[in-house]
Each structure stands twice: as C-alpha cells, then as structure tokens.
PDB file of C-alpha atoms and ligand atoms in Angstrom:
ATOM      1  CA  MET A   1     -86.602  19.695 -78.358  1.00 90.00           C
ATOM      2  CA  MET A   2     -84.334  17.232 -76.758  1.00 92.00           C
ATOM      3  CA  PRO A   3     -86.262  15.117 -74.126  1.00 95.00           C
ATOM      4  CA  ASP A   4     -85.909  16.379 -70.508  1.00 96.00           C
ATOM      5  CA  SER A   5     -84.307  13.257 -69.289  1.00 95.00           C
ATOM      6  CA  LEU A   6     -81.653  13.545 -71.775  1.00 96.00           C
ATOM      7  CA  VAL A   7     -80.928  17.228 -71.009  1.00 97.00           C
ATOM      8  CA  LYS A   8     -80.819  16.239 -67.269  1.00 97.00           C
ATOM      9  CA  LEU A   9     -78.240  13.389 -67.932  1.00 96.00           C
ATOM     10  CA  ILE A  10     -76.057  15.630 -70.114  1.00 97.00           C
ATOM     11  CA  GLU A  11     -76.185  18.375 -67.330  1.00 97.00           C
ATOM     12  CA  SER A  12     -75.351  15.763 -64.836  1.00 96.00           C
ATOM     13  CA  PHE A  13     -72.319  14.389 -66.712  1.00 97.00           C
ATOM     14  CA  LYS A  14     -71.272  18.215 -67.066  1.00 97.00           C
ATOM     15  CA  MET A  15     -70.893  18.459 -63.218  1.00 96.00           C
ATOM     16  CA  LEU A  16     -67.782  16.188 -63.583  1.00 95.00           C
ATOM     17  CA  PRO A  17     -64.241  17.606 -63.839  1.00 92.00           C
ATOM     18  CA  GLY A  18     -63.152  18.132 -67.524  1.00 93.00           C
ATOM     19  CA  VAL A  19     -66.311  17.064 -69.063  1.00 95.00           C
ATOM     20  CA  GLY A  20     -68.023  19.796 -71.413  1.00 96.00           C
ATOM     21  CA  GLU A  21     -70.870  19.932 -73.344  1.00 96.00           C
ATOM     22  CA  LYS A  22     -69.678  17.926 -76.195  1.00 96.00           C
ATOM     23  CA  SER A  23     -68.180  15.009 -73.874  1.00 97.00           C
ATOM     24  CA  ALA A  24     -71.273  15.323 -71.800  1.00 97.00           C
ATOM     25  CA  GLU A  25     -73.679  14.513 -74.643  1.00 97.00           C
ATOM     26  CA  ARG A  26     -71.514  11.838 -76.100  1.00 97.00           C
ATOM     27  CA  TYR A  27     -71.575  10.069 -72.676  1.00 97.00           C
ATOM     28  CA  ALA A  28     -75.500  10.766 -72.435  1.00 97.00           C
ATOM     29  CA  TYR A  29     -75.997   8.961 -75.976  1.00 97.00           C
ATOM     30  CA  ALA A  30     -73.482   6.213 -75.029  1.00 97.00           C
ATOM     31  CA  ILE A  31     -75.887   5.529 -71.748  1.00 96.00           C
ATOM     32  CA  LEU A  32     -78.846   5.151 -74.289  1.00 95.00           C
ATOM     33  CA  GLU A  33     -77.013   2.383 -76.075  1.00 96.00           C
ATOM     34  CA  LEU A  34     -75.948   0.327 -73.065  1.00 96.00           C
ATOM     35  CA  ASP A  35     -78.159  -2.744 -71.907  1.00 97.00           C
ATOM     36  CA  ASP A  36     -80.630  -2.101 -69.342  1.00 97.00           C
ATOM     37  CA  GLU A  37     -78.541  -4.400 -66.974  1.00 97.00           C
ATOM     38  CA  MET A  38     -75.513  -2.409 -67.552  1.00 96.00           C
ATOM     39  CA  VAL A  39     -77.380   0.977 -66.642  1.00 96.00           C
ATOM     40  CA  ASP A  40     -78.559  -0.652 -63.555  1.00 96.00           C
ATOM     41  CA  MET A  41     -75.091  -1.481 -62.582  1.00 96.00           C
ATOM     42  CA  PHE A  42     -73.936   1.992 -63.215  1.00 94.00           C
ATOM     43  CA  VAL A  43     -76.889   3.603 -61.386  1.00 94.00           C
ATOM     44  CA  GLU A  44     -76.246   1.255 -58.458  1.00 94.00           C
ATOM     45  CA  SER A  45     -72.496   2.084 -58.288  1.00 93.00           C
ATOM     46  CA  LEU A  46     -73.408   5.900 -58.373  1.00 92.00           C
ATOM     47  CA  GLY A  47     -75.849   5.487 -55.456  1.00 91.00           C
ATOM     48  CA  ASP A  48     -73.501   3.243 -53.622  1.00 91.00           C
ATOM     49  CA  ILE A  49     -70.470   5.394 -53.527  1.00 90.00           C
ATOM     50  CA  LYS A  50     -71.690   7.886 -51.022  1.00 88.00           C
ATOM     51  CA  LYS A  51     -73.253   5.517 -48.772  1.00 90.00           C
ATOM     52  CA  THR A  52     -70.506   2.807 -48.665  1.00 93.00           C
ATOM     53  CA  ILE A  53     -67.332   4.883 -48.872  1.00 94.00           C
ATOM     54  CA  LYS A  54     -65.970   6.346 -45.668  1.00 94.00           C
ATOM     55  CA  LYS A  55     -62.731   7.333 -44.092  1.00 95.00           C
ATOM     56  CA  CYS A  56     -60.489   4.792 -42.556  1.00 97.00           C
ATOM     57  CA  GLU A  57     -60.360   5.348 -38.806  1.00 95.00           C
ATOM     58  CA  ILE A  58     -56.676   5.073 -38.723  1.00 96.00           C
ATOM     59  CA  CYS A  59     -55.192   6.564 -41.796  1.00 97.00           C
ATOM     60  CA  ASN A  60     -58.112   8.547 -43.018  1.00 96.00           C
ATOM     61  CA  SER A  61     -57.812   7.082 -46.518  1.00 97.00           C
ATOM     62  CA  LEU A  62     -61.087   6.014 -48.322  1.00 96.00           C
ATOM     63  CA  THR A  63     -62.538   2.679 -47.595  1.00 96.00           C
ATOM     64  CA  ASN A  64     -65.643   0.676 -47.283  1.00 94.00           C
ATOM     65  CA  LYS A  65     -64.793  -0.644 -43.779  1.00 94.00           C
ATOM     66  CA  ASN A  66     -64.056   1.044 -40.755  1.00 95.00           C
ATOM     67  CA  ILE A  67     -60.288   0.121 -40.896  1.00 97.00           C
ATOM     68  CA  CYS A  68     -58.861   0.012 -44.396  1.00 97.00           C
ATOM     69  CA  SER A  69     -57.215  -3.037 -46.064  1.00 96.00           C
ATOM     70  CA  ILE A  70     -53.706  -1.417 -45.963  1.00 97.00           C
ATOM     71  CA  CYS A  71     -54.132  -0.529 -42.125  1.00 96.00           C
ATOM     72  CA  SER A  72     -55.232  -3.988 -41.476  1.00 96.00           C
ATOM     73  CA  ASP A  73     -52.530  -5.939 -43.443  1.00 96.00           C
ATOM     74  CA  ASP A  74     -50.102  -7.312 -40.889  1.00 93.00           C
ATOM     75  CA  ASN A  75     -47.704  -8.146 -43.750  1.00 95.00           C
ATOM     76  CA  ARG A  76     -46.986  -4.585 -44.506  1.00 95.00           C
ATOM     77  CA  LYS A  77     -43.894  -2.831 -42.635  1.00 93.00           C
ATOM     78  CA  ASN A  78     -45.101  -0.853 -39.597  1.00 91.00           C
ATOM     79  CA  ASP A  79     -42.007   1.370 -39.139  1.00 93.00           C
ATOM     80  CA  VAL A  80     -42.575   3.588 -42.141  1.00 95.00           C
ATOM     81  CA  LEU A  81     -45.261   6.144 -42.558  1.00 96.00           C
ATOM     82  CA  PHE A  82     -46.067   7.722 -45.862  1.00 94.00           C
ATOM     83  CA  VAL A  83     -47.927  11.050 -45.520  1.00 95.00           C
ATOM     84  CA  VAL A  84     -49.913  12.375 -48.313  1.00 93.00           C
ATOM     85  CA  ASP A  85     -52.434  15.095 -48.605  1.00 92.00           C
ATOM     86  CA  ASP A  86     -54.985  13.491 -50.865  1.00 91.00           C
ATOM     87  CA  PRO A  87     -56.349   9.886 -50.700  1.00 93.00           C
ATOM     88  CA  ARG A  88     -55.830   9.354 -54.472  1.00 89.00           C
ATOM     89  CA  ASN A  89     -52.233   9.404 -53.902  1.00 87.00           C
ATOM     90  CA  VAL A  90     -52.475   6.348 -51.678  1.00 92.00           C
ATOM     91  CA  PHE A  91     -54.142   4.377 -54.533  1.00 91.00           C
ATOM     92  CA  LEU A  92     -51.646   5.699 -56.844  1.00 85.00           C
ATOM     93  CA  PHE A  93     -48.650   4.524 -54.926  1.00 86.00           C
ATOM     94  CA  GLU A  94     -50.542   1.207 -54.438  1.00 91.00           C
ATOM     95  CA  LYS A  95     -50.857   0.844 -57.982  1.00 86.00           C
ATOM     96  CA  LEU A  96     -47.347   1.464 -58.656  1.00 82.00           C
ATOM     97  CA  ASN A  97     -46.347  -1.022 -55.923  1.00 83.00           C
ATOM     98  CA  MET A  98     -43.531   0.615 -54.908  1.00 79.00           C
ATOM     99  CA  PHE A  99     -44.180   1.065 -51.134  1.00 87.00           C
ATOM    100  CA  ASN A 100     -44.862  -1.512 -48.383  1.00 92.00           C
ATOM    101  CA  GLY A 101     -45.352   0.648 -45.131  1.00 95.00           C
ATOM    102  CA  LYS A 102     -48.445   2.560 -44.029  1.00 96.00           C
ATOM    103  CA  TYR A 103     -50.090   5.576 -45.210  1.00 97.00           C
ATOM    104  CA  HIS A 104     -51.510   8.588 -43.536  1.00 97.00           C
ATOM    105  CA  VAL A 105     -53.838  10.979 -45.239  1.00 97.00           C
ATOM    106  CA  LEU A 106     -54.088  14.562 -44.211  1.00 96.00           C
ATOM    107  CA  ASN A 107     -57.121  16.498 -44.955  1.00 95.00           C
ATOM    108  CA  GLY A 108     -55.283  19.104 -47.467  1.00 93.00           C
ATOM    109  CA  LEU A 109     -52.531  21.368 -46.315  1.00 94.00           C
ATOM    110  CA  ILE A 110     -51.983  24.333 -44.000  1.00 95.00           C
ATOM    111  CA  ASN A 111     -52.928  27.203 -46.045  1.00 94.00           C
ATOM    112  CA  PRO A 112     -53.145  30.513 -43.505  1.00 90.00           C
ATOM    113  CA  LEU A 113     -54.393  32.680 -46.430  1.00 91.00           C
ATOM    114  CA  GLU A 114     -57.472  30.692 -46.760  1.00 92.00           C
ATOM    115  CA  GLY A 115     -57.995  30.175 -43.164  1.00 93.00           C
ATOM    116  CA  ILE A 116     -56.850  26.610 -43.043  1.00 93.00           C
ATOM    117  CA  ASN A 117     -54.987  25.739 -39.944  1.00 93.00           C
ATOM    118  CA  PRO A 118     -53.297  22.746 -38.657  1.00 91.00           C
ATOM    119  CA  GLU A 119     -56.387  21.556 -36.841  1.00 91.00           C
ATOM    120  CA  ASP A 120     -58.389  21.657 -39.849  1.00 94.00           C
ATOM    121  CA  ILE A 121     -56.279  19.303 -41.861  1.00 95.00           C
ATOM    122  CA  GLY A 122     -56.269  16.330 -38.909  1.00 94.00           C
ATOM    123  CA  ILE A 123     -52.534  17.056 -37.895  1.00 94.00           C
ATOM    124  CA  ASP A 124     -53.616  15.891 -34.338  1.00 93.00           C
ATOM    125  CA  SER A 125     -54.661  12.427 -35.457  1.00 93.00           C
ATOM    126  CA  LEU A 126     -51.466  12.114 -37.513  1.00 95.00           C
ATOM    127  CA  LEU A 127     -49.419  13.016 -34.225  1.00 93.00           C
ATOM    128  CA  ASN A 128     -51.278  10.681 -32.013  1.00 92.00           C
ATOM    129  CA  ARG A 129     -50.744   7.870 -34.380  1.00 94.00           C
ATOM    130  CA  ILE A 130     -46.984   8.830 -34.575  1.00 93.00           C
ATOM    131  CA  ASN A 131     -46.546   8.631 -31.063  1.00 89.00           C
ATOM    132  CA  LYS A 132     -48.441   5.300 -30.589  1.00 92.00           C
ATOM    133  CA  GLU A 133     -47.356   3.432 -33.512  1.00 91.00           C
ATOM    134  CA  LYS A 134     -43.505   4.051 -33.108  1.00 87.00           C
ATOM    135  CA  PHE A 135     -42.593   4.531 -36.724  1.00 94.00           C
ATOM    136  CA  LYS A 136     -38.797   4.746 -37.503  1.00 93.00           C
ATOM    137  CA  GLU A 137     -39.350   7.026 -40.440  1.00 94.00           C
ATOM    138  CA  VAL A 138     -41.927   9.559 -41.768  1.00 94.00           C
ATOM    139  CA  ILE A 139     -41.880  10.147 -45.391  1.00 93.00           C
ATOM    140  CA  PHE A 140     -43.626  13.342 -46.687  1.00 92.00           C
ATOM    141  CA  ALA A 141     -45.249  12.994 -49.920  1.00 89.00           C
ATOM    142  CA  LEU A 142     -47.011  16.601 -50.191  1.00 88.00           C
ATOM    143  CA  LYS A 143     -47.777  18.754 -53.024  1.00 82.00           C
ATOM    144  CA  PRO A 144     -44.458  20.817 -53.685  1.00 79.00           C
ATOM    145  CA  SER A 145     -45.915  24.122 -52.940  1.00 83.00           C
ATOM    146  CA  ILE A 146     -45.767  26.698 -50.176  1.00 88.00           C
ATOM    147  CA  GLU A 147     -48.484  24.945 -48.584  1.00 91.00           C
ATOM    148  CA  GLY A 148     -46.909  21.597 -48.718  1.00 89.00           C
ATOM    149  CA  GLU A 149     -43.764  23.067 -47.391  1.00 88.00           C
ATOM    150  CA  THR A 150     -45.470  24.877 -44.476  1.00 92.00           C
ATOM    151  CA  THR A 151     -47.278  21.825 -43.682  1.00 94.00           C
ATOM    152  CA  SER A 152     -44.245  19.444 -43.618  1.00 91.00           C
ATOM    153  CA  LEU A 153     -42.120  22.057 -41.504  1.00 92.00           C
ATOM    154  CA  TYR A 154     -44.963  22.547 -39.077  1.00 94.00           C
ATOM    155  CA  ILE A 155     -45.104  18.776 -38.400  1.00 93.00           C
ATOM    156  CA  LYS A 156     -41.295  18.457 -38.393  1.00 92.00           C
ATOM    157  CA  LYS A 157     -41.134  20.985 -35.617  1.00 93.00           C
ATOM    158  CA  ILE A 158     -43.406  19.069 -33.462  1.00 92.00           C
ATOM    159  CA  LEU A 159     -41.620  15.851 -33.840  1.00 91.00           C
ATOM    160  CA  GLU A 160     -38.149  17.488 -33.137  1.00 89.00           C
ATOM    161  CA  GLY A 161     -36.304  15.318 -30.409  1.00 85.00           C
ATOM    162  CA  LEU A 162     -38.191  12.368 -31.276  1.00 89.00           C
ATOM    163  CA  ASP A 163     -36.090   9.618 -32.506  1.00 90.00           C
ATOM    164  CA  ILE A 164     -37.932   9.446 -35.936  1.00 92.00           C
ATOM    165  CA  LYS A 165     -36.253  10.048 -39.357  1.00 92.00           C
ATOM    166  CA  ILE A 166     -38.361  12.651 -41.441  1.00 91.00           C
ATOM    167  CA  THR A 167     -37.709  12.808 -45.213  1.00 91.00           C
ATOM    168  CA  ARG A 168     -39.474  13.795 -48.232  1.00 86.00           C
ATOM    169  CA  LEU A 169     -39.541  12.506 -51.729  1.00 81.00           C
ATOM    170  CA  ALA A 170     -36.699  14.025 -53.907  1.00 72.00           C
ATOM    171  CA  SER A 171     -37.856  17.391 -55.533  1.00 61.00           C
ATOM    172  CA  GLY A 172     -38.906  17.544 -59.087  1.00 55.00           C
ATOM    173  CA  VAL A 173     -41.746  15.441 -58.812  1.00 58.00           C
ATOM    174  CA  PRO A 174     -45.040  17.303 -59.082  1.00 54.00           C
ATOM    175  CA  ILE A 175     -47.191  15.554 -56.716  1.00 53.00           C
ATOM    176  CA  GLY A 176     -50.834  16.033 -56.601  1.00 51.00           C
ATOM    177  CA  ALA A 177     -53.488  15.571 -59.069  1.00 46.00           C
ATOM    178  CA  ASP A 178     -50.753  15.310 -61.968  1.00 56.00           C
ATOM    179  CA  MET A 179     -49.149  12.468 -60.256  1.00 58.00           C
ATOM    180  CA  GLU A 180     -51.189  10.031 -62.129  1.00 58.00           C
ATOM    181  CA  TYR A 181     -49.206  11.119 -65.196  1.00 61.00           C
ATOM    182  CA  ILE A 182     -45.892  10.123 -63.502  1.00 64.00           C
ATOM    183  CA  ASP A 183     -44.287   6.836 -64.457  1.00 67.00           C
ATOM    184  CA  SER A 184     -43.486   4.516 -61.786  1.00 69.00           C
ATOM    185  CA  LEU A 185     -39.524   4.693 -62.604  1.00 70.00           C
ATOM    186  CA  THR A 186     -39.770   8.488 -61.661  1.00 72.00           C
ATOM    187  CA  LEU A 187     -41.512   7.958 -58.529  1.00 73.00           C
ATOM    188  CA  GLU A 188     -39.305   5.094 -57.394  1.00 74.00           C
ATOM    189  CA  ARG A 189     -36.323   7.279 -58.060  1.00 76.00           C
ATOM    190  CA  ALA A 190     -37.873  10.091 -55.895  1.00 77.00           C
ATOM    191  CA  LEU A 191     -38.642   7.451 -53.273  1.00 79.00           C
ATOM    192  CA  SER A 192     -34.986   6.097 -53.193  1.00 79.00           C
ATOM    193  CA  ASP A 193     -33.380   9.700 -53.317  1.00 80.00           C
ATOM    194  CA  ARG A 194     -35.652  11.069 -50.537  1.00 85.00           C
ATOM    195  CA  LYS A 195     -33.953  13.733 -48.472  1.00 81.00           C
ATOM    196  CA  GLU A 196     -34.279  14.889 -44.844  1.00 80.00           C
ATOM    197  CA  VAL A 197     -36.649  17.795 -44.401  1.00 78.00           C
TER     198      VAL A 197
HETATM  199 ZN1   ZN B   1     -56.398   2.997 -43.140  1.00 51.85          ZN
END
C-alpha cells in the first residue's frame, strides 16, 4: 500500500490544472528526491503565496505591496491605459516588454447569462481611475468573446463624450489563457494595428 502521505501529496498535485494521475505521481516522487532544503523552500513559497499576494489598490493586478511596482513606476507613460480581464495578461505583456503605459485589471467580463454584472467586475473603480488620471487612450485587451465585446462596448458607452481615444488590439489574437502561446511579434502587431472600438 502506498504510504498515506504520498497519496495525499499526489492528490494535492491533482488539484492543479492539467495535472492528471501520472503527472501527479511523477511530481510526488520528484519531491521525495529533493534535498530537505529545497522542500522547505517549496513549502514556504506555497504557504506564503496566499498570505503575501494581494490586489493592487490602484490597478487591481497582483502584488505583494499595497501599490504594485507598475503603478508606482514614475518612468512609465501615464496617459495610456491597458485594460485586461486577467492579471496574468499584465505579466505576459510585461514579459514581452512591448508596452510602457499603465494597466487596469477587471475582475472578469460582463456575462448576464451567468449573472455577472458591471458592478461585479470592478468597472466602477476603472471609471473612477479614468476620470482621475487623465488618460489620453484606453486600450482594451479583453478576451475576444461575446462577453469581451459586451464589456468593452459597455465601458465605451460610458466614456462617450470624453476626450479619450478608445481602442482594442487588432482582432485575430486569441487573448486569454492561450495568450502565453503567442509570440511577441504577433502581439506587437496586434498592438500597433489596434483599432477604435
Ligand atoms: Zn497597480
């Protein structure tokens, strides 16, 4: 019989996306092979993550401070705002190093069928911020779906009449979880070919 602690570890790994029985077993045995020190580090980072990661008070991205490093960076352009629906996309764009403005992360997208309304995804705080920070352009990089469309049109309608250019990435770019598979050139093109919403 497999020792309980090993079974438990395998079950834990299986909670992660894309990890099935086989991979979970492989990971668990790999942990057994690690030095005690490495295992301690692993355990510590697992324990820390929920305690130290929080949402930036300004942009709603993930950070370990009250205000994230992007919002507090005075060297970034502060007249362009990139709106995404998932904090992972902030890190992705940062990794590709193709945008030097500010970000704002919505808590998902409007989806009336699932009862997700504008107030549920933090549109209020986005609008407050747009009113306060005098952006010249707001670029939407939302998932290309009905929900993404609904969300960008909803926000555009509210911003109508203000002197702000509203654009979105050129279509054809599957933004979202799949975005990590897109190369920087494709994204750079999507950014430079962006269109008015
Ligand atoms: Zn921030």
